[in-house]
Amino acid sequence: MNFKIFTIIQKNFLIIFNSKLSSIMLILGPILLILLSYPLLQNTSIKNVNAGIYSSVDEDFTKNFIDKLHQNSFIVERKYSLESCKQDVIDSDKDVCIELQREAGGNNLNKVFNNNLGYRIILYVDYSNQRVVWQIIASIQSIVTKESDNIKNDIIVNIHDNLNEVIQFSDSNSKYVDNSIIIIDNINTDLNDLDSDLGSIKDDAHKAKYSIIELNNDLAVLLPYAASINNSFMYDKLKKINDSASQAANYSNKVEEKVNLINSKSNIPNSINGLNNLKTALLAVRSSYDTKQRELEDLNKIDLNKLTEPLPLSYQSVIDGGNYATHTNLNFLDYFFPTFLIIYLLFVSIIFSSVLTIRERISGAYLRNITSEVSNIKFIVGNFITFFLFVLFQIFLVIYISHFFLNINILSNLFPLLIMVSFSITIFVLIGMIIGYYFNSQESVTFSSIFISILLLIFSSLITPKEFLPQFFSNLVSFIPTTFFETKFISLIVFGSSLKIGIYDILFLVGSIFVLSVLLFFAYKKSKYFEMK
Amino acid sequence: MELVSVNNISKTLSHKKILENTSFLLNSGEIVGIIGSSGSGKSVFLKILIGFFKADSGKVFIDSSLKNSIGFSFQENSIYENLTIRQNLNYFSKIYNLTSKEMKEQIPFLIESLDLSEWQNVLVKKLSGGTKKRVDIACALLKNPKLVIFDEPLLGLDPERISKFLKLIIDINKKYNTSIIITSHMVKEIFPICSKFFLVKDKKIYLLDKSKLIAKPPK
C-alpha cells in the first residue's frame, strides 16, 4: 500500500518535471517572488506622501508647518479651498488633506503668547488605504508633537518673562512707595511741631490778652484819677500800665518769634510740593499696576490644558461632514471591499483564462479548430469574450450579494463601477490568455498564472503601498493594473464618486489593452509554432 | 485528375528525421491505403497533407477544389469530451460553415449511419473508445469533404461496425467522388476497398503493387 503511494508521488513528480518550464517555474517562481518583493517589503517607513494643505491662518505659521512637512519627506501642495483639498484625497491624487484652523479666542491668546497658541490641525484621510493611513497620521502627529513641544517651551518662557517683569516692576516701584512713606512721615513730624508751636502761641496770645485786659482794667481805674492829677497812686498805676504794656510788648515779640520759628521749621510750601509729587508718582504706579493686572487677568483666563496640547490634532474620514449621505458610517468591510474585489477579480481572471486556454490547446478538438477555415483571430476573440463574460458574471454575483447581505453600498454607483470592472477584467483576462498560449503544459501554466497573480498582488496597496517606495517606483507602481483599478474602485465604492477618467487614465487603459493584445498575438503564434514544428 | 501531389518532402520533428525526400500522388476519386509500422511517419505525413505540419523541404500541391474540403479523423480524437455527440456535431457544423439546411440533413444522416443515435445526447467523455472514434469520423464527414483522411479508423470497432463503416466510405466515394486516404494495421479489412496502397518505411513512401499484394496478402 505504501509503495503504491510512493509510486503515485513519483508519477506526479515526473509529470511536472518532464515539462522544462514547469520545473523552472516550480523552483524559480518562489525565488523570483521573494527577490522581487523583498526590497519592496523591507522598508515599511512611508515616504513621498502626497499632502494637500488648506490654511485659514497666518502665513508664517502655515509656511513653518509646510517646511516641517517637507523635512519629513512629504510632498505638499497648497490648496485654496477645503473642498478641493478633500476631493484630491477622494480622487486618490493626495494621501491626506491637512486643514490649519484658528480656534475661537485665539487672537486673545496670541496677544499674550506672541502668536504661538490658538491653532488646531485637522486631517482628512481615506481609511480604505489601511496600510498607510495610520502611518500618515502618526507621521504628522510626530511633527505636531515636536511643534507642540516647541510652543510649550515658548509659552513657559513667556509666562516666566511676564512674571519676572511683574516682579521687577514691583521691586522697582516699591521704593517709590517707600520714599512716599518717608515723605509722609516727615510731613507728619512737621505738622506735629507746627501743632505744638501753635499751641504755645495760643498760650502766649492768651497771656497777652490778659495783660492787655489788666492794662485796660488799670487804665479804667486810672481814668477817674486822671481827672485829679499829682497823686502818687496814679504814679504807681501809670507805672503798672507801663509795665503791663511792656509785658504785652514782650509777649507780642514772643508771638512774632514763634511765628517765625514755625515758618522756618515747617517749610509748608515744600511739604505741599512734596505731597503733589507724591500724588503724581502714586498715580503712575497705580496706572502701571492696572495694566499689569489686566495682563495677569488675561493670563488667568487661559485654558491651562493648552499647555499640555498647544496644537491639538484631530483626524476624520475625508467624507465625514460632506455631501456623502449614503456613504457615512462606514466600517472596516466597507473600506476593505474594493481591495477584496480587485484581488478576487485578479486571481479569477488570470487563472480561469489561462487554464481554459491551455485546456483548449491540449484538447483533441484543437486540431480540428486550427485547421478549419475560421481565422485564428476569431478563435482568440471568441475565447476572450467567453472568459470575460464568465468573470463578469462572477463579479456581478459578488457585488450583488455584498450589497444585499453585507450591506455594502455599491448599487448606487453600479454603472461606473461596472465600466471599471470591465476594463480590469479585460486586462487580466488578456494576461491569463497570454500565459495560456505561451506555456505548453497545464502545470507550467498554473504555476505561471499563480506567480503573476501574486506578483501583481504584491504591488497592491494591501501589501506594498506606493507610499513605501522610492519616488521612481512609486510613480511606476501607479500604473500597475492592480493599483490603478484599486484606486478607482475605492473612489467609486467607498466615496461614491462619479467616474473620473483623465487623459493619463485613457492612455493607460488603451495602451495596456493594445500592448497585451499584441503580446497575445505573439504568444499565439509561438504556440502554433511549437505545435507545428 | 491529380488531387494531391507531394514532391520530395522532408520533415524533422523533435530533432528526429521522420520523412526524407519522399513523394506521393493521389488522384481524384481514389481510395488509397497507407500502411507501415507504428512510428514510421504515417500520421506526420497525413498532418502535412491537412496543413497542420509544414514540410521542411519539397513541395506539397493540393488541388484548389480541396480548399476547406479536407476531412480527417486521426488516432487522437479531435472532439470535445465535455460536449455531447450532438453538441460536437452542431459546433463543428458551424465551424465548417454548413447551412442550417445542410445541418438538418447531414447530422441525422451521420448519426444514423454510424450508429450513434442511442448516445447522441451523452457527454463524449462517458462513451467507449470505439464510440468516440465514430463521433470523430462523423465530424470528419460533416462537410461532405472531397478528400477524407482516416488514420486508424477501425481501432476499437467491432467487425459489424467495421463492415458498416467500410460500406459508408464506399458509398460516400461513389456518391460524391470523394477521395479517401486510410491508414490501418488491419490491411485485410481495407484491402478490398483500396485501389492503391502505399508503404511508409525508412522515412519514405513507396507505392505498392496491389497485384503483388493480392498474390501475397499482407500479414
PDB file of N, CA and C in Angstrom, chain A residues 258-335:
ATOM      1  N   LYS A 258       7.752 133.222  67.660  1.00  0.00           N
ATOM      2  CA  LYS A 258       7.179 131.879  67.477  1.00  0.00           C
ATOM      3  C   LYS A 258       6.695 131.682  66.059  1.00  0.00           C
ATOM      4  N   VAL A 259       6.046 132.630  65.571  1.00  0.00           N
ATOM      5  CA  VAL A 259       5.522 132.526  64.199  1.00  0.00           C
ATOM      6  C   VAL A 259       6.662 132.333  63.212  1.00  0.00           C
ATOM      7  N   ASN A 260       7.733 133.153  63.425  1.00  0.00           N
ATOM      8  CA  ASN A 260       8.897 132.999  62.538  1.00  0.00           C
ATOM      9  C   ASN A 260       9.498 131.615  62.650  1.00  0.00           C
ATOM     10  N   LEU A 261       9.494 131.170  63.921  1.00  0.00           N
ATOM     11  CA  LEU A 261      10.053 129.837  64.150  1.00  0.00           C
ATOM     12  C   LEU A 261       9.238 128.783  63.416  1.00  0.00           C
ATOM     13  N   ILE A 262       7.928 128.899  63.505  1.00  0.00           N
ATOM     14  CA  ILE A 262       7.041 127.927  62.816  1.00  0.00           C
ATOM     15  C   ILE A 262       7.318 127.953  61.310  1.00  0.00           C
ATOM     16  N   ASN A 263       7.390 129.090  60.792  1.00  0.00           N
ATOM     17  CA  ASN A 263       7.633 129.208  59.346  1.00  0.00           C
ATOM     18  C   ASN A 263       8.944 128.558  58.933  1.00  0.00           C
ATOM     19  N   SER A 264       9.968 128.775  59.795  1.00  0.00           N
ATOM     20  CA  SER A 264      11.267 128.216  59.393  1.00  0.00           C
ATOM     21  C   SER A 264      11.292 126.705  59.585  1.00  0.00           C
ATOM     22  N   LYS A 265      10.579 126.225  60.636  1.00  0.00           N
ATOM     23  CA  LYS A 265      10.601 124.774  60.893  1.00  0.00           C
ATOM     24  C   LYS A 265       9.749 123.987  59.925  1.00  0.00           C
ATOM     25  N   SER A 266       8.558 124.410  59.690  1.00  0.00           N
ATOM     26  CA  SER A 266       7.594 123.573  58.955  1.00  0.00           C
ATOM     27  C   SER A 266       7.863 123.551  57.447  1.00  0.00           C
ATOM     28  N   ASN A 267       8.366 124.586  56.839  1.00  0.00           N
ATOM     29  CA  ASN A 267       8.579 124.605  55.365  1.00  0.00           C
ATOM     30  C   ASN A 267       7.337 124.099  54.622  1.00  0.00           C
ATOM     31  N   ILE A 268       6.243 124.616  54.943  1.00  0.00           N
ATOM     32  CA  ILE A 268       4.965 124.144  54.409  1.00  0.00           C
ATOM     33  C   ILE A 268       4.886 124.165  52.889  1.00  0.00           C
ATOM     34  N   PRO A 269       5.366 125.140  52.169  1.00  0.00           N
ATOM     35  CA  PRO A 269       5.285 125.105  50.703  1.00  0.00           C
ATOM     36  C   PRO A 269       5.994 123.892  50.124  1.00  0.00           C
ATOM     37  N   ASN A 270       7.198 123.638  50.725  1.00  0.00           N
ATOM     38  CA  ASN A 270       7.903 122.450  50.226  1.00  0.00           C
ATOM     39  C   ASN A 270       7.118 121.183  50.499  1.00  0.00           C
ATOM     40  N   SER A 271       6.540 121.183  51.700  1.00  0.00           N
ATOM     41  CA  SER A 271       5.735 119.987  52.015  1.00  0.00           C
ATOM     42  C   SER A 271       4.582 119.836  51.036  1.00  0.00           C
ATOM     43  N   ILE A 272       3.998 120.944  50.724  1.00  0.00           N
ATOM     44  CA  ILE A 272       2.881 120.868  49.768  1.00  0.00           C
ATOM     45  C   ILE A 272       3.390 120.352  48.418  1.00  0.00           C
ATOM     46  N   ASN A 273       4.541 120.841  47.950  1.00  0.00           N
ATOM     47  CA  ASN A 273       5.106 120.337  46.678  1.00  0.00           C
ATOM     48  C   ASN A 273       5.382 118.842  46.754  1.00  0.00           C
ATOM     49  N   GLY A 274       5.964 118.491  47.943  1.00  0.00           N
ATOM     50  CA  GLY A 274       6.264 117.064  48.093  1.00  0.00           C
ATOM     51  C   GLY A 274       5.019 116.204  47.993  1.00  0.00           C
ATOM     52  N   LEU A 275       3.972 116.682  48.632  1.00  0.00           N
ATOM     53  CA  LEU A 275       2.716 115.921  48.567  1.00  0.00           C
ATOM     54  C   LEU A 275       2.209 115.812  47.139  1.00  0.00           C
ATOM     55  N   ASN A 276       2.319 116.887  46.381  1.00  0.00           N
ATOM     56  CA  ASN A 276       1.860 116.841  44.983  1.00  0.00           C
ATOM     57  C   ASN A 276       2.669 115.850  44.147  1.00  0.00           C
ATOM     58  N   ASN A 277       4.013 115.896  44.379  1.00  0.00           N
ATOM     59  CA  ASN A 277       4.865 114.942  43.627  1.00  0.00           C
ATOM     60  C   ASN A 277       4.509 113.512  43.978  1.00  0.00           C
ATOM     61  N   LEU A 278       4.290 113.345  45.270  1.00  0.00           N
ATOM     62  CA  LEU A 278       3.913 112.025  45.746  1.00  0.00           C
ATOM     63  C   LEU A 278       2.654 111.546  45.061  1.00  0.00           C
ATOM     64  N   LYS A 279       1.728 112.430  44.978  1.00  0.00           N
ATOM     65  CA  LYS A 279       0.458 112.064  44.346  1.00  0.00           C
ATOM     66  C   LYS A 279       0.670 111.651  42.895  1.00  0.00           C
ATOM     67  N   THR A 280       1.500 112.394  42.215  1.00  0.00           N
ATOM     68  CA  THR A 280       1.758 112.066  40.797  1.00  0.00           C
ATOM     69  C   THR A 280       2.402 110.679  40.656  1.00  0.00           C
ATOM     70  N   ALA A 281       3.407 110.457  41.542  1.00  0.00           N
ATOM     71  CA  ALA A 281       4.104 109.163  41.478  1.00  0.00           C
ATOM     72  C   ALA A 281       3.150 108.022  41.785  1.00  0.00           C
ATOM     73  N   LEU A 282       2.349 108.251  42.809  1.00  0.00           N
ATOM     74  CA  LEU A 282       1.397 107.198  43.178  1.00  0.00           C
ATOM     75  C   LEU A 282       0.399 106.935  42.064  1.00  0.00           C
ATOM     76  N   LEU A 283      -0.013 107.972  41.367  1.00  0.00           N
ATOM     77  CA  LEU A 283      -0.935 107.793  40.238  1.00  0.00           C
ATOM     78  C   LEU A 283      -0.290 106.973  39.116  1.00  0.00           C
ATOM     79  N   ALA A 284       1.006 107.231  38.888  1.00  0.00           N
ATOM     80  CA  ALA A 284       1.719 106.458  37.844  1.00  0.00           C
ATOM     81  C   ALA A 284       1.808 104.993  38.233  1.00  0.00           C
ATOM     82  N   VAL A 285       2.130 104.776  39.489  1.00  0.00           N
ATOM     83  CA  VAL A 285       2.206 103.388  39.963  1.00  0.00           C
ATOM     84  C   VAL A 285       0.849 102.713  39.819  1.00  0.00           C
ATOM     85  N   ARG A 286      -0.140 103.429  40.176  1.00  0.00           N
ATOM     86  CA  ARG A 286      -1.498 102.876  40.098  1.00  0.00           C
ATOM     87  C   ARG A 286      -1.825 102.450  38.664  1.00  0.00           C
ATOM     88  N   SER A 287      -1.497 103.330  37.723  1.00  0.00           N
ATOM     89  CA  SER A 287      -1.781 103.044  36.308  1.00  0.00           C
ATOM     90  C   SER A 287      -1.030 101.794  35.828  1.00  0.00           C
ATOM     91  N   SER A 288       0.243 101.718  36.231  1.00  0.00           N
ATOM     92  CA  SER A 288       1.035 100.543  35.816  1.00  0.00           C
ATOM     93  C   SER A 288       0.482  99.271  36.420  1.00  0.00           C
ATOM     94  N   TYR A 289       0.134  99.353  37.658  1.00  0.00           N
ATOM     95  CA  TYR A 289      -0.451  98.178  38.303  1.00  0.00           C
ATOM     96  C   TYR A 289      -1.731  97.757  37.590  1.00  0.00           C
ATOM     97  N   ASP A 290      -2.527  98.726  37.177  1.00  0.00           N
ATOM     98  CA  ASP A 290      -3.777  98.408  36.470  1.00  0.00           C
ATOM     99  C   ASP A 290      -3.485  97.643  35.196  1.00  0.00           C
ATOM    100  N   THR A 291      -2.453  98.131  34.480  1.00  0.00           N
ATOM    101  CA  THR A 291      -2.103  97.453  33.222  1.00  0.00           C
ATOM    102  C   THR A 291      -1.664  96.015  33.484  1.00  0.00           C
ATOM    103  N   LYS A 292      -0.775  95.867  34.427  1.00  0.00           N
ATOM    104  CA  LYS A 292      -0.279  94.525  34.739  1.00  0.00           C
ATOM    105  C   LYS A 292      -1.389  93.623  35.252  1.00  0.00           C
ATOM    106  N   GLN A 293      -2.287  94.213  35.961  1.00  0.00           N
ATOM    107  CA  GLN A 293      -3.389  93.408  36.479  1.00  0.00           C
ATOM    108  C   GLN A 293      -4.239  92.860  35.341  1.00  0.00           C
ATOM    109  N   ARG A 294      -4.469  93.733  34.375  1.00  0.00           N
ATOM    110  CA  ARG A 294      -5.243  93.273  33.211  1.00  0.00           C
ATOM    111  C   ARG A 294      -4.525  92.124  32.518  1.00  0.00           C
ATOM    112  N   GLU A 295      -3.195  92.292  32.387  1.00  0.00           N
ATOM    113  CA  GLU A 295      -2.434  91.231  31.724  1.00  0.00           C
ATOM    114  C   GLU A 295      -2.505  89.937  32.517  1.00  0.00           C
ATOM    115  N   LEU A 296      -2.397  90.094  33.798  1.00  0.00           N
ATOM    116  CA  LEU A 296      -2.484  88.888  34.629  1.00  0.00           C
ATOM    117  C   LEU A 296      -3.880  88.291  34.576  1.00  0.00           C
ATOM    118  N   GLU A 297      -4.889  89.135  34.444  1.00  0.00           N
ATOM    119  CA  GLU A 297      -6.255  88.612  34.325  1.00  0.00           C
ATOM    120  C   GLU A 297      -6.411  87.842  33.019  1.00  0.00           C
ATOM    121  N   ASP A 298      -5.807  88.400  31.936  1.00  0.00           N
ATOM    122  CA  ASP A 298      -5.840  87.678  30.658  1.00  0.00           C
ATOM    123  C   ASP A 298      -5.160  86.328  30.796  1.00  0.00           C
ATOM    124  N   LEU A 299      -4.027  86.383  31.497  1.00  0.00           N
ATOM    125  CA  LEU A 299      -3.277  85.142  31.699  1.00  0.00           C
ATOM    126  C   LEU A 299      -4.125  84.134  32.464  1.00  0.00           C
ATOM    127  N   ASN A 300      -4.902  84.643  33.369  1.00  0.00           N
ATOM    128  CA  ASN A 300      -5.764  83.797  34.198  1.00  0.00           C
ATOM    129  C   ASN A 300      -6.860  83.104  33.406  1.00  0.00           C
ATOM    130  N   LYS A 301      -7.279  83.788  32.308  1.00  0.00           N
ATOM    131  CA  LYS A 301      -8.408  83.242  31.525  1.00  0.00           C
ATOM    132  C   LYS A 301      -7.993  82.053  30.671  1.00  0.00           C
ATOM    133  N   ILE A 302      -6.682  81.884  30.497  1.00  0.00           N
ATOM    134  CA  ILE A 302      -6.215  80.857  29.560  1.00  0.00           C
ATOM    135  C   ILE A 302      -6.526  79.466  30.088  1.00  0.00           C
ATOM    136  N   ASP A 303      -7.005  78.618  29.162  1.00  0.00           N
ATOM    137  CA  ASP A 303      -7.210  77.207  29.494  1.00  0.00           C
ATOM    138  C   ASP A 303      -5.837  76.546  29.623  1.00  0.00           C
ATOM    139  N   LEU A 304      -5.490  76.148  30.824  1.00  0.00           N
ATOM    140  CA  LEU A 304      -4.145  75.628  31.026  1.00  0.00           C
ATOM    141  C   LEU A 304      -3.909  74.302  30.306  1.00  0.00           C
ATOM    142  N   ASN A 305      -5.003  73.679  29.874  1.00  0.00           N
ATOM    143  CA  ASN A 305      -4.834  72.447  29.099  1.00  0.00           C
ATOM    144  C   ASN A 305      -4.052  72.699  27.810  1.00  0.00           C
ATOM    145  N   LYS A 306      -4.103  73.969  27.362  1.00  0.00           N
ATOM    146  CA  LYS A 306      -3.360  74.289  26.145  1.00  0.00           C
ATOM    147  C   LYS A 306      -1.876  74.062  26.336  1.00  0.00           C
ATOM    148  N   LEU A 307      -1.443  74.178  27.581  1.00  0.00           N
ATOM    149  CA  LEU A 307      -0.013  73.982  27.808  1.00  0.00           C
ATOM    150  C   LEU A 307       0.383  72.531  27.563  1.00  0.00           C
ATOM    151  N   THR A 308      -0.551  71.610  27.807  1.00  0.00           N
ATOM    152  CA  THR A 308      -0.212  70.209  27.556  1.00  0.00           C
ATOM    153  C   THR A 308      -0.436  69.848  26.086  1.00  0.00           C
ATOM    154  N   GLU A 309      -1.336  70.578  25.404  1.00  0.00           N
ATOM    155  CA  GLU A 309      -1.566  70.287  23.980  1.00  0.00           C
ATOM    156  C   GLU A 309      -1.736  71.606  23.235  1.00  0.00           C
ATOM    157  N   PRO A 310      -0.657  72.312  23.032  1.00  0.00           N
ATOM    158  CA  PRO A 310      -0.770  73.619  22.404  1.00  0.00           C
ATOM    159  C   PRO A 310      -1.338  73.558  20.994  1.00  0.00           C
ATOM    160  N   LEU A 311      -1.016  72.457  20.253  1.00  0.00           N
ATOM    161  CA  LEU A 311      -1.511  72.327  18.881  1.00  0.00           C
ATOM    162  C   LEU A 311      -2.380  71.081  18.802  1.00  0.00           C
ATOM    163  N   PRO A 312      -3.658  71.198  19.055  1.00  0.00           N
ATOM    164  CA  PRO A 312      -4.479  69.991  19.022  1.00  0.00           C
ATOM    165  C   PRO A 312      -4.579  69.442  17.599  1.00  0.00           C
ATOM    166  N   LEU A 313      -4.465  68.126  17.524  1.00  0.00           N
ATOM    167  CA  LEU A 313      -4.542  67.448  16.224  1.00  0.00           C
ATOM    168  C   LEU A 313      -5.693  66.458  16.257  1.00  0.00           C
ATOM    169  N   SER A 314      -6.554  66.530  15.285  1.00  0.00           N
ATOM    170  CA  SER A 314      -7.614  65.528  15.194  1.00  0.00           C
ATOM    171  C   SER A 314      -7.663  65.012  13.762  1.00  0.00           C
ATOM    172  N   TYR A 315      -8.309  63.869  13.555  1.00  0.00           N
ATOM    173  CA  TYR A 315      -8.417  63.332  12.205  1.00  0.00           C
ATOM    174  C   TYR A 315      -9.800  62.714  12.012  1.00  0.00           C
ATOM    175  N   GLN A 316     -10.207  62.683  10.765  1.00  0.00           N
ATOM    176  CA  GLN A 316     -11.515  62.123  10.448  1.00  0.00           C
ATOM    177  C   GLN A 316     -11.486  61.671   9.005  1.00  0.00           C
ATOM    178  N   SER A 317     -12.501  60.891   8.642  1.00  0.00           N
ATOM    179  CA  SER A 317     -12.598  60.459   7.262  1.00  0.00           C
ATOM    180  C   SER A 317     -12.845  61.656   6.362  1.00  0.00           C
ATOM    181  N   VAL A 318     -12.288  61.599   5.182  1.00  0.00           N
ATOM    182  CA  VAL A 318     -12.406  62.719   4.262  1.00  0.00           C
ATOM    183  C   VAL A 318     -13.860  62.940   3.839  1.00  0.00           C
ATOM    184  N   ILE A 319     -14.721  61.949   4.024  1.00  0.00           N
ATOM    185  CA  ILE A 319     -16.099  62.141   3.592  1.00  0.00           C
ATOM    186  C   ILE A 319     -17.022  62.534   4.735  1.00  0.00           C
ATOM    187  N   ASP A 320     -16.551  62.562   5.966  1.00  0.00           N
ATOM    188  CA  ASP A 320     -17.407  62.966   7.073  1.00  0.00           C
ATOM    189  C   ASP A 320     -17.749  64.436   6.922  1.00  0.00           C
ATOM    190  N   GLY A 321     -19.017  64.711   7.105  1.00  0.00           N
ATOM    191  CA  GLY A 321     -19.432  66.106   7.067  1.00  0.00           C
ATOM    192  C   GLY A 321     -19.620  66.647   5.678  1.00  0.00           C
ATOM    193  N   GLY A 322     -19.429  65.793   4.669  1.00  0.00           N
ATOM    194  CA  GLY A 322     -19.579  66.278   3.292  1.00  0.00           C
ATOM    195  C   GLY A 322     -20.883  65.803   2.697  1.00  0.00           C
ATOM    196  N   ASN A 323     -20.993  65.968   1.374  1.00  0.00           N
ATOM    197  CA  ASN A 323     -22.230  65.567   0.703  1.00  0.00           C
ATOM    198  C   ASN A 323     -22.185  64.087   0.356  1.00  0.00           C
ATOM    199  N   TYR A 324     -21.993  63.250   1.354  1.00  0.00           N
ATOM    200  CA  TYR A 324     -21.871  61.819   1.096  1.00  0.00           C
ATOM    201  C   TYR A 324     -22.824  61.080   2.016  1.00  0.00           C
ATOM    202  N   ALA A 325     -24.064  61.498   2.003  1.00  0.00           N
ATOM    203  CA  ALA A 325     -25.040  60.984   2.969  1.00  0.00           C
ATOM    204  C   ALA A 325     -25.138  59.476   2.919  1.00  0.00           C
ATOM    205  N   THR A 326     -24.984  58.903   1.712  1.00  0.00           N
ATOM    206  CA  THR A 326     -25.134  57.451   1.605  1.00  0.00           C
ATOM    207  C   THR A 326     -23.845  56.715   1.946  1.00  0.00           C
ATOM    208  N   HIS A 327     -22.780  57.426   2.207  1.00  0.00           N
ATOM    209  CA  HIS A 327     -21.500  56.778   2.412  1.00  0.00           C
ATOM    210  C   HIS A 327     -20.852  57.134   3.741  1.00  0.00           C
ATOM    211  N   THR A 328     -21.639  57.537   4.698  1.00  0.00           N
ATOM    212  CA  THR A 328     -21.097  57.764   6.037  1.00  0.00           C
ATOM    213  C   THR A 328     -21.335  56.517   6.869  1.00  0.00           C
ATOM    214  N   ASN A 329     -20.850  56.525   8.097  1.00  0.00           N
ATOM    215  CA  ASN A 329     -20.951  55.372   8.990  1.00  0.00           C
ATOM    216  C   ASN A 329     -20.376  54.121   8.338  1.00  0.00           C
ATOM    217  N   LEU A 330     -19.212  54.256   7.736  1.00  0.00           N
ATOM    218  CA  LEU A 330     -18.582  53.121   7.085  1.00  0.00           C
ATOM    219  C   LEU A 330     -17.793  52.333   8.099  1.00  0.00           C
ATOM    220  N   ASN A 331     -17.730  51.019   7.873  1.00  0.00           N
ATOM    221  CA  ASN A 331     -16.947  50.185   8.779  1.00  0.00           C
ATOM    222  C   ASN A 331     -15.805  49.541   8.008  1.00  0.00           C
ATOM    223  N   PHE A 332     -15.093  48.617   8.694  1.00  0.00           N
ATOM    224  CA  PHE A 332     -13.904  48.001   8.106  1.00  0.00           C
ATOM    225  C   PHE A 332     -14.220  47.332   6.784  1.00  0.00           C
ATOM    226  N   LEU A 333     -15.356  46.621   6.717  1.00  0.00           N
ATOM    227  CA  LEU A 333     -15.691  45.880   5.494  1.00  0.00           C
ATOM    228  C   LEU A 333     -15.913  46.819   4.321  1.00  0.00           C
ATOM    229  N   ASP A 334     -16.543  47.960   4.587  1.00  0.00           N
ATOM    230  CA  ASP A 334     -16.754  48.936   3.519  1.00  0.00           C
ATOM    231  C   ASP A 334     -15.421  49.408   2.947  1.00  0.00           C
ATOM    232  N   TYR A 335     -14.477  49.680   3.846  1.00  0.00           N
ATOM    233  CA  TYR A 335     -13.180  50.186   3.388  1.00  0.00           C
ATOM    234  C   TYR A 335     -12.363  49.085   2.719  1.00  0.00           C
TER     235      TYR A 335
END
